[in-house]
Tab-separated table of C-alpha atoms and ligand atoms in Angstrom:
chain	number	residue	atom	x	y	z
G	1	UNK	CA	-20.225	-12.907	-33.420
G	2	UNK	CA	-19.462	-12.749	-37.140
G	3	UNK	CA	-16.428	-10.749	-38.295
G	4	UNK	CA	-17.263	-8.133	-40.914
G	5	UNK	CA	-15.032	-8.130	-43.997
G	6	UNK	CA	-15.100	-5.531	-46.780
G	7	UNK	CA	-13.697	-6.569	-50.171
G	8	UNK	CA	-12.892	-3.795	-52.677
G	9	UNK	CA	-12.197	-4.659	-56.331
G	10	UNK	CA	-13.350	-3.067	-59.586
G	11	UNK	CA	-13.505	-6.458	-61.380
G	12	UNK	CA	-16.782	-8.348	-60.801
G	13	UNK	CA	-15.030	-11.610	-61.788
G	14	UNK	CA	-12.553	-11.292	-58.956
G	15	UNK	CA	-15.362	-10.486	-56.525
G	16	UNK	CA	-17.206	-13.621	-57.668
G	17	UNK	CA	-14.099	-15.720	-57.261
G	18	UNK	CA	-13.500	-14.326	-53.778
G	19	UNK	CA	-17.133	-14.992	-52.867
G	20	UNK	CA	-16.730	-18.602	-53.805
G	21	UNK	CA	-13.404	-18.883	-51.998
G	22	UNK	CA	-14.755	-17.472	-48.751
G	23	UNK	CA	-18.168	-19.145	-48.856
G	24	UNK	CA	-17.010	-21.990	-46.606
G	25	UNK	CA	-16.460	-19.415	-43.838
G	26	UNK	CA	-19.861	-17.738	-44.147
G	27	UNK	CA	-20.819	-18.927	-40.670
G	28	UNK	CA	-18.039	-16.860	-39.103
G	29	UNK	CA	-17.643	-14.060	-41.587
G	30	UNK	CA	-20.070	-11.552	-42.975
G	31	UNK	CA	-18.557	-10.465	-46.288
G	32	UNK	CA	-19.418	-7.164	-48.025
G	33	UNK	CA	-18.310	-5.916	-51.437
G	34	UNK	CA	-17.509	-2.645	-53.113
G	35	UNK	CA	-16.528	-1.934	-56.747
G	36	UNK	CA	-14.784	1.417	-56.077
G	37	UNK	CA	-12.677	3.245	-53.485
G	38	UNK	CA	-15.259	6.011	-53.052
G	39	UNK	CA	-18.028	3.515	-52.392
G	40	UNK	CA	-15.758	1.665	-49.936
G	41	UNK	CA	-15.078	4.913	-48.034
G	42	UNK	CA	-18.816	5.497	-47.678
G	43	UNK	CA	-19.333	1.939	-46.423
G	44	UNK	CA	-16.506	2.366	-43.885
G	45	UNK	CA	-18.143	5.579	-42.689
G	46	UNK	CA	-21.523	3.986	-42.103
G	47	UNK	CA	-20.534	0.614	-40.603
G	48	UNK	CA	-17.745	-1.070	-38.649
G	49	UNK	CA	-15.477	-3.603	-40.345
G	50	UNK	CA	-12.890	-5.967	-38.910
G	51	UNK	CA	-10.876	-6.399	-42.108
G	52	UNK	CA	-10.562	-4.744	-45.533
G	53	UNK	CA	-9.295	-6.692	-48.550
G	54	UNK	CA	-8.507	-4.347	-51.422
G	55	UNK	CA	-7.151	-4.642	-54.931
G	56	UNK	CA	-4.365	-2.169	-55.688
G	57	UNK	CA	-5.030	-1.389	-59.358
G	58	UNK	CA	-8.400	0.245	-59.856
G	59	UNK	CA	-9.466	3.025	-62.232
G	60	UNK	CA	-9.377	6.490	-60.635
G	61	UNK	CA	-8.516	6.124	-56.954
G	62	UNK	CA	-6.522	2.954	-56.337
G	63	UNK	CA	-5.952	0.626	-53.382
G	64	UNK	CA	-3.159	2.832	-51.998
G	65	UNK	CA	-5.574	5.789	-51.844
G	66	UNK	CA	-7.981	3.656	-49.875
G	67	UNK	CA	-5.197	2.383	-47.591
G	68	UNK	CA	-4.005	5.947	-46.873
G	69	UNK	CA	-7.598	6.983	-46.120
G	70	UNK	CA	-8.140	4.053	-43.735
G	71	UNK	CA	-4.936	4.796	-41.795
G	72	UNK	CA	-5.706	8.527	-41.618
G	73	UNK	CA	-9.221	8.299	-40.173
G	74	UNK	CA	-9.532	7.818	-36.400
G	75	UNK	CA	-12.448	5.406	-36.768
G	76	UNK	CA	-10.666	3.086	-39.217
G	77	UNK	CA	-6.952	3.484	-38.467
G	78	UNK	CA	-6.694	0.120	-36.676
G	79	UNK	CA	-8.518	-2.023	-39.269
G	80	UNK	CA	-6.136	-4.578	-40.828
G	81	UNK	CA	-5.875	-4.221	-44.613
G	82	UNK	CA	-4.918	-7.061	-46.953
G	83	UNK	CA	-3.863	-5.779	-50.369
G	84	UNK	CA	-4.331	-7.822	-53.555
G	85	UNK	CA	-2.347	-7.286	-56.732
G	86	UNK	CA	-2.260	-8.873	-60.186
G	87	UNK	CA	1.145	-7.310	-60.801
G	88	UNK	CA	4.292	-9.155	-59.847
G	89	UNK	CA	6.221	-5.967	-59.039
G	90	UNK	CA	8.218	-6.810	-55.864
G	91	UNK	CA	8.346	-3.135	-54.831
G	92	UNK	CA	4.569	-3.110	-54.425
G	93	UNK	CA	4.688	-5.231	-51.293
G	94	UNK	CA	7.270	-2.965	-49.658
G	95	UNK	CA	5.200	0.122	-50.482
G	96	UNK	CA	2.000	-1.506	-49.184
G	97	UNK	CA	3.644	-2.541	-45.892
G	98	UNK	CA	5.261	0.898	-45.510
G	99	UNK	CA	1.848	2.506	-45.866
G	100	UNK	CA	0.432	0.312	-43.127
G	101	UNK	CA	-1.016	-2.671	-44.992
G	102	UNK	CA	-1.015	-5.894	-42.998
G	103	UNK	CA	-0.010	-8.009	-45.985
G	104	UNK	CA	-0.096	-8.287	-49.785
G	105	UNK	CA	-1.198	-11.299	-51.839
G	106	UNK	CA	-0.578	-11.745	-55.538
G	107	UNK	CA	-3.388	-12.876	-57.797
G	108	UNK	CA	-4.219	-15.595	-58.525
G	109	UNK	CA	-4.113	-16.512	-54.838
G	110	UNK	CA	-4.290	-19.873	-53.176
G	111	UNK	CA	-7.664	-20.260	-51.435
G	112	UNK	CA	-6.267	-22.026	-48.342
G	113	UNK	CA	-3.540	-19.405	-47.916
G	114	UNK	CA	-6.065	-16.579	-48.297
G	115	UNK	CA	-8.309	-18.036	-45.581
G	116	UNK	CA	-5.332	-18.660	-43.283
G	117	UNK	CA	-4.119	-15.063	-43.666
G	118	UNK	CA	-7.595	-13.642	-43.088
G	119	UNK	CA	-7.973	-15.784	-39.968
G	120	UNK	CA	-4.648	-14.615	-38.606
G	121	UNK	CA	-5.488	-10.937	-39.229
G	122	UNK	CA	-8.916	-11.266	-37.645
G	123	UNK	CA	-7.381	-12.914	-34.560
G	124	UNK	CA	-4.917	-10.051	-34.250
G	125	UNK	CA	-7.735	-7.535	-34.664
G	126	UNK	CA	-9.706	-9.291	-31.936
G	127	UNK	CA	-6.769	-8.999	-29.501
G	128	UNK	CA	-6.294	-5.360	-30.427
G	129	UNK	CA	-9.995	-4.659	-29.851
G	130	UNK	CA	-9.846	-6.324	-26.444
G	131	UNK	CA	-6.783	-4.292	-25.450
G	132	UNK	CA	-8.420	-1.079	-26.685
G	133	UNK	CA	-11.617	-1.834	-24.773
G	134	UNK	CA	-9.593	-2.528	-21.640
G	135	UNK	CA	-7.659	0.714	-22.122
G	136	UNK	CA	-10.909	2.670	-22.399
G	137	UNK	CA	-12.214	0.988	-19.239
G	138	UNK	CA	-9.001	1.712	-17.353
G	139	UNK	CA	-8.975	5.338	-18.484
G	140	UNK	CA	-12.575	5.678	-17.372
G	141	UNK	CA	-11.723	4.166	-14.001
G	142	UNK	CA	-8.710	6.466	-13.554
G	143	UNK	CA	-10.911	9.450	-14.458
G	144	UNK	CA	-13.545	8.421	-11.905
G	145	UNK	CA	-10.949	7.799	-9.189
G	146	UNK	CA	-9.300	11.147	-9.915
G	147	UNK	CA	-12.673	12.875	-9.728
G	148	UNK	CA	-13.433	11.090	-6.464
G	149	UNK	CA	-10.030	12.095	-5.014
G	150	UNK	CA	-10.629	15.672	-6.099
G	151	UNK	CA	-14.064	15.649	-4.451
G	152	UNK	CA	-12.575	14.169	-1.274
G	153	UNK	CA	-9.767	16.722	-1.251
G	154	UNK	CA	-12.202	19.606	-1.664
G	155	UNK	CA	-14.512	18.267	1.002
G	156	UNK	CA	-11.701	17.609	3.490
G	157	UNK	CA	-10.229	21.052	3.000
G	158	UNK	CA	-13.557	22.767	3.566
G	159	UNK	CA	-14.473	20.575	6.487
G	160	UNK	CA	-11.110	21.371	8.092
G	161	UNK	CA	-11.973	25.053	7.836
G	162	UNK	CA	-15.393	24.307	9.282
G	163	UNK	CA	-13.805	22.431	12.197
G	164	UNK	CA	-12.243	25.690	13.379
G	165	UNK	CA	-15.584	27.472	13.069
G	166	UNK	CA	-17.343	24.884	15.208
G	167	UNK	CA	-15.031	25.626	18.105
G	168	UNK	CA	-15.546	29.311	17.679
G	169	UNK	CA	-19.033	30.675	17.433
G	170	UNK	CA	-22.104	30.399	15.338
G	171	UNK	CA	-20.569	31.704	12.149
G	172	UNK	CA	-22.700	29.596	9.823
G	173	UNK	CA	-21.401	29.600	6.290
G	174	UNK	CA	-18.635	32.134	6.979
G	175	UNK	CA	-15.842	29.921	5.623
G	176	UNK	CA	-17.914	29.081	2.554
G	177	UNK	CA	-18.515	32.755	1.775
G	178	UNK	CA	-14.852	33.587	2.411
G	179	UNK	CA	-13.908	30.863	-0.102
G	180	UNK	CA	-16.233	32.135	-2.831
G	181	UNK	CA	-15.484	35.807	-2.162
G	182	UNK	CA	-11.696	35.266	-2.152
G	183	UNK	CA	-11.952	33.554	-5.513
G	184	UNK	CA	-14.165	36.344	-6.881
G	185	UNK	CA	-11.788	39.067	-5.670
G	186	UNK	CA	-8.799	37.214	-7.181
G	187	UNK	CA	-10.710	37.108	-10.480
G	188	UNK	CA	-11.510	40.839	-10.232
G	189	UNK	CA	-7.754	41.447	-9.851
G	190	UNK	CA	-7.157	39.497	-13.057
G	191	UNK	CA	-5.287	36.674	-11.338
G	192	UNK	CA	-4.939	33.353	-13.158
G	193	UNK	CA	-7.675	30.724	-12.898
G	194	UNK	CA	-5.158	28.483	-11.130
G	195	UNK	CA	-4.551	31.115	-8.433
G	196	UNK	CA	-8.282	31.800	-8.111
G	197	UNK	CA	-8.997	28.106	-7.658
G	198	UNK	CA	-6.241	27.712	-5.069
G	199	UNK	CA	-7.438	30.643	-2.983
G	200	UNK	CA	-10.990	29.265	-3.207
G	201	UNK	CA	-9.815	25.987	-1.696
G	202	UNK	CA	-7.414	27.351	0.902
G	203	UNK	CA	-9.038	30.516	2.286
G	204	UNK	CA	-11.688	28.561	4.269
G	205	UNK	CA	-8.813	27.360	6.468
G	206	UNK	CA	-7.721	30.854	7.523
G	207	UNK	CA	-8.787	30.351	11.156
G	208	UNK	CA	-7.909	26.663	11.492
G	209	UNK	CA	-5.432	27.607	14.257
G	210	UNK	CA	-8.334	28.435	16.597
G	211	UNK	CA	-8.481	24.723	17.236
G	212	UNK	CA	-5.408	25.298	19.427
G	213	UNK	CA	-6.811	28.182	21.494
G	214	UNK	CA	-7.990	27.145	24.978
G	215	UNK	CA	-11.754	27.188	25.552
G	216	UNK	CA	-11.616	29.685	28.408
G	217	UNK	CA	-10.210	32.231	25.967
G	218	UNK	CA	-11.882	31.251	22.701
G	219	UNK	CA	-15.305	30.886	24.303
G	220	UNK	CA	-14.979	33.688	26.842
G	221	UNK	CA	-17.928	36.034	27.191
G	222	UNK	CA	-16.839	39.627	27.371
G	223	UNK	CA	-13.577	41.294	26.563
G	224	UNK	CA	-10.277	39.482	26.591
G	225	UNK	CA	-7.499	40.733	28.829
G	226	UNK	CA	-4.272	41.830	27.162
G	227	UNK	CA	-2.720	38.519	28.116
G	228	UNK	CA	-5.643	36.505	26.746
G	229	UNK	CA	-5.580	38.545	23.585
G	230	UNK	CA	-1.905	37.646	23.076
G	231	UNK	CA	-2.855	33.967	23.329
G	232	UNK	CA	-5.743	34.459	20.915
G	233	UNK	CA	-3.345	35.989	18.389
G	234	UNK	CA	-1.387	32.739	18.384
G	235	UNK	CA	-4.109	31.128	16.255
G	236	UNK	CA	-2.233	32.391	13.189
G	237	UNK	CA	0.992	30.548	13.995
G	238	UNK	CA	-0.861	27.479	15.257
G	239	UNK	CA	-2.808	27.339	11.974
G	240	UNK	CA	0.359	27.639	9.896
G	241	UNK	CA	2.012	24.910	11.983
G	242	UNK	CA	-0.939	22.558	11.612
G	243	UNK	CA	-0.775	22.952	7.852
G	244	UNK	CA	2.923	23.282	7.211
G	245	UNK	CA	4.727	21.235	9.826
G	246	UNK	CA	7.004	18.432	8.641
G	247	UNK	CA	4.674	15.487	9.112
G	248	UNK	CA	7.387	12.889	8.541
G	249	UNK	CA	8.659	13.435	12.075
G	250	UNK	CA	5.498	11.919	13.522
G	251	UNK	CA	5.458	8.226	14.371
G	252	UNK	CA	3.356	6.843	11.577
G	253	UNK	CA	2.777	3.277	10.532
G	254	UNK	CA	5.522	1.920	8.291
G	255	UNK	CA	3.583	2.096	5.022
G	256	UNK	CA	2.283	5.597	5.606
G	257	UNK	CA	5.749	6.671	6.771
G	258	UNK	CA	7.266	5.385	3.531
G	259	UNK	CA	4.675	7.178	1.440
G	260	UNK	CA	5.274	10.395	3.310
G	261	UNK	CA	9.044	10.213	3.086
G	262	UNK	CA	8.934	11.487	-0.478
G	263	UNK	CA	10.470	14.932	-1.028
G	264	UNK	CA	7.029	16.319	-1.641
G	265	UNK	CA	5.815	15.654	1.873
G	266	UNK	CA	9.114	16.349	3.658
G	267	UNK	CA	9.260	19.922	2.510
G	268	UNK	CA	5.486	20.465	2.405
G	269	UNK	CA	5.983	21.586	-1.159
G	270	UNK	CA	2.319	20.995	-1.961
G	271	UNK	CA	1.407	24.439	-3.361
G	272	UNK	CA	-2.131	24.215	-2.044
G	273	UNK	CA	-1.060	23.463	1.517
G	274	UNK	CA	1.642	26.119	1.338
G	275	UNK	CA	-0.898	28.731	0.296
G	276	UNK	CA	-3.273	27.600	3.059
G	277	UNK	CA	-0.473	27.883	5.627
G	278	UNK	CA	0.487	31.342	4.339
G	279	UNK	CA	-3.103	32.561	4.649
G	280	UNK	CA	-3.496	31.059	8.132
G	281	UNK	CA	-0.284	32.796	9.213
G	282	UNK	CA	-0.799	36.250	7.751
G	283	UNK	CA	-4.520	36.964	7.374
G	284	UNK	CA	-4.328	39.400	10.334
G	285	UNK	CA	-1.326	41.329	9.023
G	286	UNK	CA	-2.140	44.910	8.088
G	287	UNK	CA	-0.995	47.013	5.144
G	288	UNK	CA	0.622	49.599	7.487
G	289	UNK	CA	2.614	46.961	9.381
G	290	UNK	CA	0.588	47.142	12.599
G	291	UNK	CA	-0.984	43.679	12.291
G	292	UNK	CA	0.105	40.332	13.687
G	293	UNK	CA	1.875	37.955	14.134
G	294	UNK	CA	4.913	39.206	12.192
G	295	UNK	CA	4.062	42.880	11.627
G	296	UNK	CA	4.522	42.459	7.897
G	297	UNK	CA	3.742	45.536	5.808
G	298	UNK	CA	2.567	46.186	2.239
G	299	UNK	CA	3.835	43.637	-0.305
G	300	UNK	CA	5.609	41.663	2.412
G	301	UNK	CA	2.138	40.293	3.128
G	302	UNK	CA	1.341	37.534	0.635
G	303	UNK	CA	-1.192	38.648	-1.976
G	304	UNK	CA	-3.580	35.846	-1.038
G	305	UNK	CA	-3.601	37.010	2.593
G	306	UNK	CA	-4.301	40.607	1.557
G	307	UNK	CA	-7.275	39.318	-0.440
G	308	UNK	CA	-8.605	37.088	2.348
G	309	UNK	CA	-8.159	39.882	4.890
G	310	UNK	CA	-10.625	42.106	2.980
G	311	UNK	CA	-13.325	39.488	2.355
G	312	UNK	CA	-12.977	38.085	5.895
G	313	UNK	CA	-13.607	41.498	7.456
G	314	UNK	CA	-16.440	42.225	5.007
G	315	UNK	CA	-18.196	38.970	5.791
G	316	UNK	CA	-17.799	39.375	9.541
G	317	UNK	CA	-19.214	42.889	9.488
G	318	UNK	CA	-22.134	41.869	7.252
G	319	UNK	CA	-23.010	38.833	9.374
G	320	UNK	CA	-24.925	38.730	12.602
G	321	UNK	CA	-22.941	37.199	15.442
G	322	UNK	CA	-24.057	36.458	18.988
G	323	UNK	CA	-22.250	39.581	20.174
G	324	UNK	CA	-23.241	41.931	17.311
G	325	UNK	CA	-25.960	42.483	14.727
G	326	UNK	CA	-25.262	42.412	11.002
G	327	UNK	CA	-24.382	45.935	9.921
G	328	UNK	CA	-26.072	47.637	6.976
G	329	UNK	CA	-24.019	47.743	3.848
G	330	UNK	CA	-23.372	51.501	3.907
G	331	UNK	CA	-21.944	51.201	7.403
G	332	UNK	CA	-19.798	48.198	6.450
G	333	UNK	CA	-18.362	49.994	3.452
G	334	UNK	CA	-17.804	53.167	5.453
G	335	UNK	CA	-15.902	51.273	8.137
G	336	UNK	CA	-13.845	49.431	5.560
G	337	UNK	CA	-13.138	52.538	3.458
G	338	UNK	CA	-11.594	54.095	6.584
G	339	UNK	CA	-9.258	51.103	6.803
G	340	UNK	CA	-8.032	51.429	3.229
G	341	UNK	CA	-4.291	52.042	3.291
G	342	UNK	CA	-3.976	51.222	6.983
G	343	UNK	CA	-5.574	47.779	7.318
G	344	UNK	CA	-6.184	46.889	3.679
G	345	UNK	CA	-4.081	46.999	0.526
G	346	UNK	CA	-5.627	50.144	-1.052
G	347	UNK	CA	-5.371	48.877	-4.617
G	348	UNK	CA	-7.056	45.556	-3.862
G	349	UNK	CA	-9.682	47.344	-1.808
G	350	UNK	CA	-10.524	49.569	-4.806
G	351	UNK	CA	-11.163	46.467	-6.929
G	352	UNK	CA	-13.275	45.064	-4.087
G	353	UNK	CA	-15.450	48.133	-3.664
G	354	UNK	CA	-15.869	48.544	-7.440
G	355	UNK	CA	-17.258	45.002	-7.621
G	356	UNK	CA	-19.222	45.095	-4.383
G	357	UNK	CA	-22.333	43.660	-6.076
G	358	UNK	CA	-20.497	40.375	-6.632
G	359	UNK	CA	-19.709	40.079	-2.924
G	360	UNK	CA	-23.232	41.087	-1.963
G	361	UNK	CA	-24.472	38.304	-4.255
G	362	UNK	CA	-22.261	35.764	-2.498
G	363	UNK	CA	-23.541	36.990	0.890
G	364	UNK	CA	-27.121	36.387	-0.238
G	365	UNK	CA	-26.540	33.109	-2.008
G	366	UNK	CA	-24.653	31.507	0.871
G	367	UNK	CA	-26.379	33.290	3.737
G	368	UNK	CA	-26.514	31.386	6.992
G	369	UNK	CA	-30.140	30.458	6.373
G	370	UNK	CA	-29.614	29.638	2.726
G	371	UNK	CA	-30.559	26.313	1.168
G	372	UNK	CA	-27.277	26.657	-0.723
G	373	UNK	CA	-25.368	26.131	2.510
G	374	UNK	CA	-22.511	23.771	1.907
G	375	UNK	CA	-22.019	23.231	5.627
G	376	UNK	CA	-24.174	24.238	8.523
G	377	UNK	CA	-23.282	24.912	12.096
G	378	UNK	CA	-25.435	23.704	14.952
G	379	UNK	CA	-23.712	25.829	17.544
G	380	UNK	CA	-25.889	28.557	19.033
G	381	UNK	CA	-23.749	29.435	22.017
G	382	UNK	CA	-23.467	33.086	22.913
G	383	UNK	CA	-19.843	33.872	23.166
G	384	UNK	CA	-17.371	36.545	22.325
G	385	UNK	CA	-14.985	36.125	19.502
G	386	UNK	CA	-11.457	37.460	19.277
G	387	UNK	CA	-12.406	40.624	21.108
G	388	UNK	CA	-9.546	43.115	21.295
G	389	UNK	CA	-9.111	45.429	24.275
G	390	UNK	CA	-10.572	48.414	22.421
G	391	UNK	CA	-14.190	48.905	21.457
G	392	UNK	CA	-14.017	49.598	17.731
G	393	UNK	CA	-16.443	47.745	15.502
G	394	UNK	CA	-13.595	45.961	13.764
G	395	UNK	CA	-12.055	44.812	16.997
G	396	UNK	CA	-15.447	43.565	18.086
G	397	UNK	CA	-15.266	41.272	15.076
G	398	UNK	CA	-11.786	40.169	15.984
G	399	UNK	CA	-9.730	42.231	13.518
B	401	FE2	FE1	-8.223	34.841	12.330
B	402	FE2	FE1	-12.859	34.477	9.399
């Protein structure tokens, strides 16, 4: 491919002389001319060049103006510039190099030397172009890999949440709706986008600990005994352990062990996993301190758990389950309003009920029969779920 060279000089004689000098290279070089700096700028805007050769002394804008312009513009900043000068002022060369010129030749120039210098600059430009192209490719690859990792992370997190649901009952897109609704409620509260995104990713894992509840309790038809109920309650601590436990203590292959021995993994300092573990542990705590497993009260309960607690109950009451129909909205809101200040953080609940249309929208969009379903459950077993020893509607739903 021919290299494109732009020569800028206000004297037609010099341009003619340069044309003759460079003619022998016409097979490799495509040479273009300009009689002024302004015209040269226009040419640089409309086409790519591999080298600019410019006279310094020109009427109006001079070669230094052009050099400054070339170095300033993103599209031209890497083009080598060879300055030409008829003046023998030694300071000119220093100034030209300081401003980013590749070299300066005094007129009259030696033809062989001119060609040698041009060749050397074009070679350098070619290497630079190759490195830049490789950098762009690498950046693109890193971007794609990062996107892929992000997609994988999101998918794994949600599928982990879904794993718990599969063992439980036919709860369809429950974890998906809890994810979207938790994010929406966090946004209604004015929380940061970072917090909203984290709660979106982690809230679907709130019941991951049910994986550790024995089948005869988790899948039991009918009410649980007090003893069984105590075991069922352990799903909170089991979930937190699954997510938070120090995984370096496990016997892993040498390479994986090394990778996991970093501080980050030892202390489970990953903020996402820590939030997920916190939600798994305390999503059944209650504002008045009567919840489980740690009987935390008010602000002792992490904010994210207070948010998830509200949307989890709302979704369970709105959804049909094998042991209960879906309740009409008025009834759901009436039940939940009664729990404000005892079960739910009253302030957060007020934001929730004020924005109820948003949560209704999420219910509809990700309903269990919706095409929007991110994950679908195939389980149709009829089983009871988390049933407490009393008969209240909330306890029927496991709260
Ligand atoms: Fe739960
Ligand atoms: Fe749930």
